[in-house]
PDB file of C-alpha atoms in Angstrom:
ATOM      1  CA  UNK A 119      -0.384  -6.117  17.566  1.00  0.00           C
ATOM      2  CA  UNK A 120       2.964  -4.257  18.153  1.00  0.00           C
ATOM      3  CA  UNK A 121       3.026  -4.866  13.928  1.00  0.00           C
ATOM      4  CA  UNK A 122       0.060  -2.376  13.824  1.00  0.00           C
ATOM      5  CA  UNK A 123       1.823   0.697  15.738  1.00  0.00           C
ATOM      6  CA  UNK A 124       4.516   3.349  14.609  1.00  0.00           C
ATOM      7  CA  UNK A 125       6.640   3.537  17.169  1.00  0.00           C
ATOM      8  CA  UNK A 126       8.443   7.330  17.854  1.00  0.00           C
ATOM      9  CA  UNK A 127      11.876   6.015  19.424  1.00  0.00           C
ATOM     10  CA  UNK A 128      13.430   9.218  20.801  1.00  0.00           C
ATOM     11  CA  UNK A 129      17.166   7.834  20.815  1.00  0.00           C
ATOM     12  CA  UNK A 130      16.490   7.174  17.009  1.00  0.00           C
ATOM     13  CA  UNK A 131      15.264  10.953  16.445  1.00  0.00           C
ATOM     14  CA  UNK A 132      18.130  12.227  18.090  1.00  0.00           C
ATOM     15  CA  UNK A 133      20.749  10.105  16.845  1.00  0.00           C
ATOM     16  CA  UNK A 134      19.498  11.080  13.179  1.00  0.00           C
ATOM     17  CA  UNK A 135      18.970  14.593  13.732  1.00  0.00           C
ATOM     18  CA  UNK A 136      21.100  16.132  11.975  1.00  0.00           C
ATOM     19  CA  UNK A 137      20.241  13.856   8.688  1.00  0.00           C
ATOM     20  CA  UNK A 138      17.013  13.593   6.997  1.00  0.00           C
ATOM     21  CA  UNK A 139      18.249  10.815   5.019  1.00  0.00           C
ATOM     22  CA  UNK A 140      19.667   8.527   8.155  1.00  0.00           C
ATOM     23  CA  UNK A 141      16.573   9.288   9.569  1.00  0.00           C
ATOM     24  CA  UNK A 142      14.537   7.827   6.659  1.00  0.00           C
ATOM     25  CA  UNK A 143      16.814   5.077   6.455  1.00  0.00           C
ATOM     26  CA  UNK A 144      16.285   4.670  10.190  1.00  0.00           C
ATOM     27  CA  UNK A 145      12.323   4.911   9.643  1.00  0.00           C
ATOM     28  CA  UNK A 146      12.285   2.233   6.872  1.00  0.00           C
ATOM     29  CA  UNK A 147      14.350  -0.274   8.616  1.00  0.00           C
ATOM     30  CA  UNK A 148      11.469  -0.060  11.418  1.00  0.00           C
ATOM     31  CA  UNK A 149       8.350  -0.359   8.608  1.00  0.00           C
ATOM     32  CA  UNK A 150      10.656  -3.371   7.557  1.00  0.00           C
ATOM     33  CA  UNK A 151      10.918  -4.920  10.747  1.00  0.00           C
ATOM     34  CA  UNK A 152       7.048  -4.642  11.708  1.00  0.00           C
ATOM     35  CA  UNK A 153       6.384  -6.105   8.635  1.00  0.00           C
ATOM     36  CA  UNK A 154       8.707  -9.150   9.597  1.00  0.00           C
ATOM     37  CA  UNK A 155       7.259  -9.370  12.494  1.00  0.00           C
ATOM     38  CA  UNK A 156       3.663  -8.995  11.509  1.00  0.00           C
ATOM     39  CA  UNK A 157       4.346 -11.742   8.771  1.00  0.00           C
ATOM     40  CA  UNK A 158       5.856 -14.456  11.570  1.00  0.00           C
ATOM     41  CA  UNK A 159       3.092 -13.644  14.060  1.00  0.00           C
ATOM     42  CA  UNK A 160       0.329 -14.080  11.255  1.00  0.00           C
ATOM     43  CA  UNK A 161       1.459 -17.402  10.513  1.00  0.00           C
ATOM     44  CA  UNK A 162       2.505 -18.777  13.945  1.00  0.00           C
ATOM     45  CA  UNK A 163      -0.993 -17.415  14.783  1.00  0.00           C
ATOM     46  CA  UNK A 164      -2.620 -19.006  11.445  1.00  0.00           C
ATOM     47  CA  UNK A 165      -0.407 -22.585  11.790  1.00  0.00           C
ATOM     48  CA  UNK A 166      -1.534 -23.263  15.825  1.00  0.00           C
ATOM     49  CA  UNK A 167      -5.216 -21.899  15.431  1.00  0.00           C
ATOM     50  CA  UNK A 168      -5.544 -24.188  12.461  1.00  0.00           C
ATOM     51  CA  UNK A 169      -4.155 -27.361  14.504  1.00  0.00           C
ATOM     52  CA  UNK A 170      -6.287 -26.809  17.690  1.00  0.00           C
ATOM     53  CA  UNK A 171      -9.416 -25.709  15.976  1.00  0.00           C
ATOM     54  CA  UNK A 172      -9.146 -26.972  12.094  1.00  0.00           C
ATOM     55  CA  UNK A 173      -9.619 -25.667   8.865  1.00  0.00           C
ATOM     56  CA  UNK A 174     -13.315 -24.061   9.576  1.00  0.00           C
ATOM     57  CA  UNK A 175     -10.959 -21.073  11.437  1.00  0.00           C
ATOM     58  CA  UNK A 176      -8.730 -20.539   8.175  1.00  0.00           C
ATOM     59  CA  UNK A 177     -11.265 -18.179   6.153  1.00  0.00           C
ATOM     60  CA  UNK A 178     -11.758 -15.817   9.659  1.00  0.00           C
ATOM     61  CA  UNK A 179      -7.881 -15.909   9.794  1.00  0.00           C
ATOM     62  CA  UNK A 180      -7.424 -15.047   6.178  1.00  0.00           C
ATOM     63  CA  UNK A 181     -10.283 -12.218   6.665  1.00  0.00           C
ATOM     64  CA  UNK A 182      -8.344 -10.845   9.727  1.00  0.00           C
ATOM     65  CA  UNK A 183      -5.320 -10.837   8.040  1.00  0.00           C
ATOM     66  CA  UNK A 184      -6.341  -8.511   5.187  1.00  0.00           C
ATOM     67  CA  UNK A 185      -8.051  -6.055   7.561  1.00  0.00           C
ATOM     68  CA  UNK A 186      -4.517  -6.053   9.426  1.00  0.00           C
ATOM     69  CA  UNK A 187      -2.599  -5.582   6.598  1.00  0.00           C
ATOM     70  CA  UNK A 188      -4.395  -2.415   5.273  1.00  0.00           C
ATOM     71  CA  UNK A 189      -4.030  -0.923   9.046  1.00  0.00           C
ATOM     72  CA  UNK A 190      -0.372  -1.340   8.978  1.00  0.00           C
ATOM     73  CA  UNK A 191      -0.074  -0.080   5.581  1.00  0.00           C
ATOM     74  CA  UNK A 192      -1.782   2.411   6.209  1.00  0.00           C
ATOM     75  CA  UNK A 193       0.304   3.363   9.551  1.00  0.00           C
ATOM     76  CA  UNK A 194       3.709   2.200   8.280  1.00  0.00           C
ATOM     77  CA  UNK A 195       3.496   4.528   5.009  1.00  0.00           C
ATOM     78  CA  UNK A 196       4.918   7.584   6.994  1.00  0.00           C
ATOM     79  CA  UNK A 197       8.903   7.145   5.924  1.00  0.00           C
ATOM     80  CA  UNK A 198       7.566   6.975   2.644  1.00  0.00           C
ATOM     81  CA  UNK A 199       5.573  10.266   2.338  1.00  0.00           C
ATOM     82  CA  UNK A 200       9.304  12.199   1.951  1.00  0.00           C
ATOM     83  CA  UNK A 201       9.529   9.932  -1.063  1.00  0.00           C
ATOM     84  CA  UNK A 202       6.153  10.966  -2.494  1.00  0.00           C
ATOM     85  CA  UNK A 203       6.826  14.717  -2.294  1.00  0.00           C
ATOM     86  CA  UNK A 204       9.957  13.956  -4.149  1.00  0.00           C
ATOM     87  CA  UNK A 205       9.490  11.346  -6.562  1.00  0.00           C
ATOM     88  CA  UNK A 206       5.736  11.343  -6.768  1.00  0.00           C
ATOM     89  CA  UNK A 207       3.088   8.557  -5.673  1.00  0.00           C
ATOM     90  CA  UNK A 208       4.199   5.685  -8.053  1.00  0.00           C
ATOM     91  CA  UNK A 209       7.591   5.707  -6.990  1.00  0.00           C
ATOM     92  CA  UNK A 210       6.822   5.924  -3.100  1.00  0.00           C
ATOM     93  CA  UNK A 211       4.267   3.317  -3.503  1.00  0.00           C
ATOM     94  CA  UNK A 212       6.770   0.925  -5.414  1.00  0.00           C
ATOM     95  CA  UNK A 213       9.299   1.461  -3.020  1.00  0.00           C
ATOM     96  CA  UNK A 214       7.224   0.569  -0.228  1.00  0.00           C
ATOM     97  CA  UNK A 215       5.847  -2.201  -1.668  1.00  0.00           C
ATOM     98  CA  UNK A 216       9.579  -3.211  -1.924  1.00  0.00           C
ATOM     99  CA  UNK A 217      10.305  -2.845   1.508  1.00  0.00           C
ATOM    100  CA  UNK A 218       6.870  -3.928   3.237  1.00  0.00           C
ATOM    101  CA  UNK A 219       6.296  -7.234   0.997  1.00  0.00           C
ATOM    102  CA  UNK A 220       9.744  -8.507   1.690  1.00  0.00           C
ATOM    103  CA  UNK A 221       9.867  -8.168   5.316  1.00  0.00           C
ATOM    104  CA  UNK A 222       6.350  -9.969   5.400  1.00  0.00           C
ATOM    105  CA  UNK A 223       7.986 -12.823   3.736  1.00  0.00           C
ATOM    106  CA  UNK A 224      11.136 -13.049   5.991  1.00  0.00           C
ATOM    107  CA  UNK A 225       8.515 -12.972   8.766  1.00  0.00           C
ATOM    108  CA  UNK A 226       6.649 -15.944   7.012  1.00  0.00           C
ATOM    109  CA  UNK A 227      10.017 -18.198   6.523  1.00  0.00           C
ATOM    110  CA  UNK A 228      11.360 -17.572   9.845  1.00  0.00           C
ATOM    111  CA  UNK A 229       7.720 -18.494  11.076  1.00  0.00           C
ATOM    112  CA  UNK A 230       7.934 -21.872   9.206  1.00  0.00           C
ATOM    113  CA  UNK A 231      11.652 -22.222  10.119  1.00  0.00           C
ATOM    114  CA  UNK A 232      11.001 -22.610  14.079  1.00  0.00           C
ATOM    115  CA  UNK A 233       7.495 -24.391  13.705  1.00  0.00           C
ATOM    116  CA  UNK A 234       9.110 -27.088  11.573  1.00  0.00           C
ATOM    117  CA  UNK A 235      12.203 -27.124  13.251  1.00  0.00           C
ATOM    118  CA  UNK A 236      13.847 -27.578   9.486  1.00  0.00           C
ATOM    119  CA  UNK A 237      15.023 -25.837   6.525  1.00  0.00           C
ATOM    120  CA  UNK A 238      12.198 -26.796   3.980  1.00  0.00           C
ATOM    121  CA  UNK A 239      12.852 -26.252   0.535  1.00  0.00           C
ATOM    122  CA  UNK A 240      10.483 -23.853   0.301  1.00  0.00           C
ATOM    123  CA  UNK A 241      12.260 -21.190   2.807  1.00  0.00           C
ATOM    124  CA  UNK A 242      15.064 -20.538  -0.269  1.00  0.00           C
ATOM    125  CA  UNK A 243      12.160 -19.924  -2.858  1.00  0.00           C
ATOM    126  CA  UNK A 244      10.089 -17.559  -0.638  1.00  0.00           C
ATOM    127  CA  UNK A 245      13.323 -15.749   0.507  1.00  0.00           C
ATOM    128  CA  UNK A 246      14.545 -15.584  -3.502  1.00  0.00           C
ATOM    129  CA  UNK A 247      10.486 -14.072  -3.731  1.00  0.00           C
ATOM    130  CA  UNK A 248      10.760 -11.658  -1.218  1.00  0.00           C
ATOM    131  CA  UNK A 249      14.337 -10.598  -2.930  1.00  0.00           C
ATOM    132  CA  UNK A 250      12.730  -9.955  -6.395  1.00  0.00           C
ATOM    133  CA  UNK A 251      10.068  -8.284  -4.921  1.00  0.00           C
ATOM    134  CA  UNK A 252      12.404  -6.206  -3.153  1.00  0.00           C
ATOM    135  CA  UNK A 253      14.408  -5.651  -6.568  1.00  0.00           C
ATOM    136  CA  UNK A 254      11.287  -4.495  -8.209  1.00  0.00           C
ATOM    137  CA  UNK A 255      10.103  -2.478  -5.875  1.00  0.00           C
ATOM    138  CA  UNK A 256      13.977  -0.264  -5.949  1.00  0.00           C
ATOM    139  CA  UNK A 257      13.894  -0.765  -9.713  1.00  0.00           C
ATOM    140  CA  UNK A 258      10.464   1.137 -10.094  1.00  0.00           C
ATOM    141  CA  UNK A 259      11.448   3.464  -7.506  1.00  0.00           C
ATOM    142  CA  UNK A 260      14.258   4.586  -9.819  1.00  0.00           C
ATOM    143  CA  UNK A 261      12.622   4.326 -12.716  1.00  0.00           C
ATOM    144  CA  UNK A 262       9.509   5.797 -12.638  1.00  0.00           C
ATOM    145  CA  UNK A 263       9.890   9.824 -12.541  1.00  0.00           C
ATOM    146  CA  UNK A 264      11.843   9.423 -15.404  1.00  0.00           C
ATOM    147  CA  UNK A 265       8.963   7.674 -16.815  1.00  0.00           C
ATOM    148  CA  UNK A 266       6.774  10.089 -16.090  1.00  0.00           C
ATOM    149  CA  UNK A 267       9.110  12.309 -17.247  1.00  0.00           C
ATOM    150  CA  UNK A 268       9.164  11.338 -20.613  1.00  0.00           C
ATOM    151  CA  UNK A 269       5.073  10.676 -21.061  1.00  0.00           C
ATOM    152  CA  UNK A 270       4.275  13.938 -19.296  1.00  0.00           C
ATOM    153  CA  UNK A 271       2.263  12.410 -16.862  1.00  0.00           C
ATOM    154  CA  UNK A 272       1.951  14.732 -13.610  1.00  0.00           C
ATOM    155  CA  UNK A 273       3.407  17.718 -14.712  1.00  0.00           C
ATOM    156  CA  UNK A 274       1.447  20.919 -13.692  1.00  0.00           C
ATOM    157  CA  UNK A 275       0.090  23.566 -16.475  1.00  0.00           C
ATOM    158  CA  UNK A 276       1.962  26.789 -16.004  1.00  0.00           C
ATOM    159  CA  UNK A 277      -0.198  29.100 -17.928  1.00  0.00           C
ATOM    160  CA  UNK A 278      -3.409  30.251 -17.391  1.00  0.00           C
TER     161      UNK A 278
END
């Protein structure tokens, strides 16, 4: 549940004070981590439900999951808004996308990692995943205002 909150860490917001952009930083690097640790705690969660109880509980889990994820999406979005008011929505969306999907698949692998108690070859593929996502996600960030740009897409009329 600590995955569904945004926490205000006063040492952060005065450290960063005097930086909007450290701050930001700051703020992402906590959406990231929540995400991690959302990810791990779904599947520890989803992996020893499914062994004491069985596969009838997978569905519920799945349903719970999604209902989760749209909460914390919704309350990890916050760093992101600065983005929006500069770059527009498509931008702050893909960047967050870049940042949130990522962190849920670290959380995954590192969830597998210590219920195995092994190095599967699937930890390299999810983490090589979670680092194109992550690639994407920048690579639309960048790219998309000038996108825009060029199609004319979101700019206001002037005259009346």
């Amino acid at each position: 549940m600590l995955a569904l909150t945004r926490p205000r860490l006063r040492w952060m917001e005065r450290l960063t004070a005097q930086s909007e952009s450290t701050r930001l930083w700051a703020e992402t690097g906590i959406t990231f981590f929540a995400f991690a640790m959302g990810g791990y705690a779904w599947v520890s969660l989803f992996v020893v439900l499914h062994r004491q109880l069985g596969p009838e509980v997978d569905a519920m889990l799945r349903g719970t999951a999604a209902f989760l994820i749209i909460y914390a999406s919704l309350v990890h979005f916050e760093p992101f808004l600065a983005t929006w008011r500069r770059r527009g929505a498509p931008a702050a969306i893909a960047l967050y996308a870049g940042v949130a999907v990522p962190a849920v698949i670290v959380g995954v692998t590192v969830a597998f990692m210590f219920l195995e108690k092994r190095w599967t070859p699937t930890d390299p593929r999810l983490l090589f995943i979670g680092c194109g996502v992550a690639a994407i996600g920048w690579l639309a960030y960048r790219l998309l205002p000038r996108l825009e740009s060029l199609l004319g897409i979101g700019e206001k009329e002037t005259s009346q």
